Amino acid sequence: MRVLGLGWNDLHHAWSKNGTKYTWEELATHLKTKIIPEESIRNIPEQPPVNLPSRKELPVLGTLAPDIVQLDNAEQSKVTEFDKMARNKRDKQEEEGFGDRVAEM
């Protein structure tokens, strides 16, 4: 939840390596020593990260072509629209009795 939901990718720990699964003790140790101490230091983001397909970031020499600026603006619009649709769906589900964001906090 902390890696995917909060975007704390630097705290990721794999379930296995080279076909060998980590024991629950190793995973619990990582949780207790790395992740839980960070909870008191890090801020929880207001919104979860949205990972939609996007253009790869490349170095820029000079100014961006108008096409690229337009693509970037369209991408930001898609992210905004996606977020708006998700919030509307959540609100509709709450009205229908499925879930309650206040009770889940």
mmCIF file of C-alpha atoms in Angstrom, residues 1-12 31 34-39 42 45 49:
data_model
loop_
_atom_site.group_PDB
_atom_site.id
_atom_site.type_symbol
_atom_site.label_atom_id
_atom_site.label_comp_id
_atom_site.label_asym_id
_atom_site.label_seq_id
_atom_site.Cartn_x
_atom_site.Cartn_y
_atom_site.Cartn_z
ATOM 1 C CA MET A 1 0.000 0.000 0.000
ATOM 2 C CA ARG A 2 2.767 2.432 0.830
ATOM 3 C CA VAL A 3 4.699 1.787 -2.379
ATOM 4 C CA LEU A 4 1.788 1.766 -4.840
ATOM 5 C CA GLY A 5 -0.747 3.904 -3.019
ATOM 6 C CA LEU A 6 1.563 6.563 -1.601
ATOM 7 C CA GLY A 7 4.300 6.407 -4.237
ATOM 8 C CA TRP A 8 7.103 5.525 -1.815
ATOM 9 C CA ASN A 9 8.998 3.546 -4.466
ATOM 10 C CA ASP A 10 12.327 3.844 -2.655
ATOM 11 C CA LEU A 11 10.942 1.618 0.145
ATOM 12 C CA HIS A 12 9.933 -1.229 -2.175
ATOM 13 C CA LEU A 31 8.509 -3.362 7.357
ATOM 14 C CA LYS A 34 12.498 0.690 7.015
ATOM 15 C CA ILE A 35 8.853 1.463 6.317
ATOM 16 C CA ILE A 36 7.229 2.119 9.698
ATOM 17 C CA PRO A 37 9.920 4.621 10.831
ATOM 18 C CA GLU A 38 9.351 6.579 7.596
ATOM 19 C CA GLU A 39 5.632 6.995 8.313
ATOM 20 C CA ARG A 42 7.015 11.487 5.342
ATOM 21 C CA PRO A 45 0.171 12.929 -0.446
ATOM 22 C CA PRO A 49 -0.010 9.056 -8.003
#
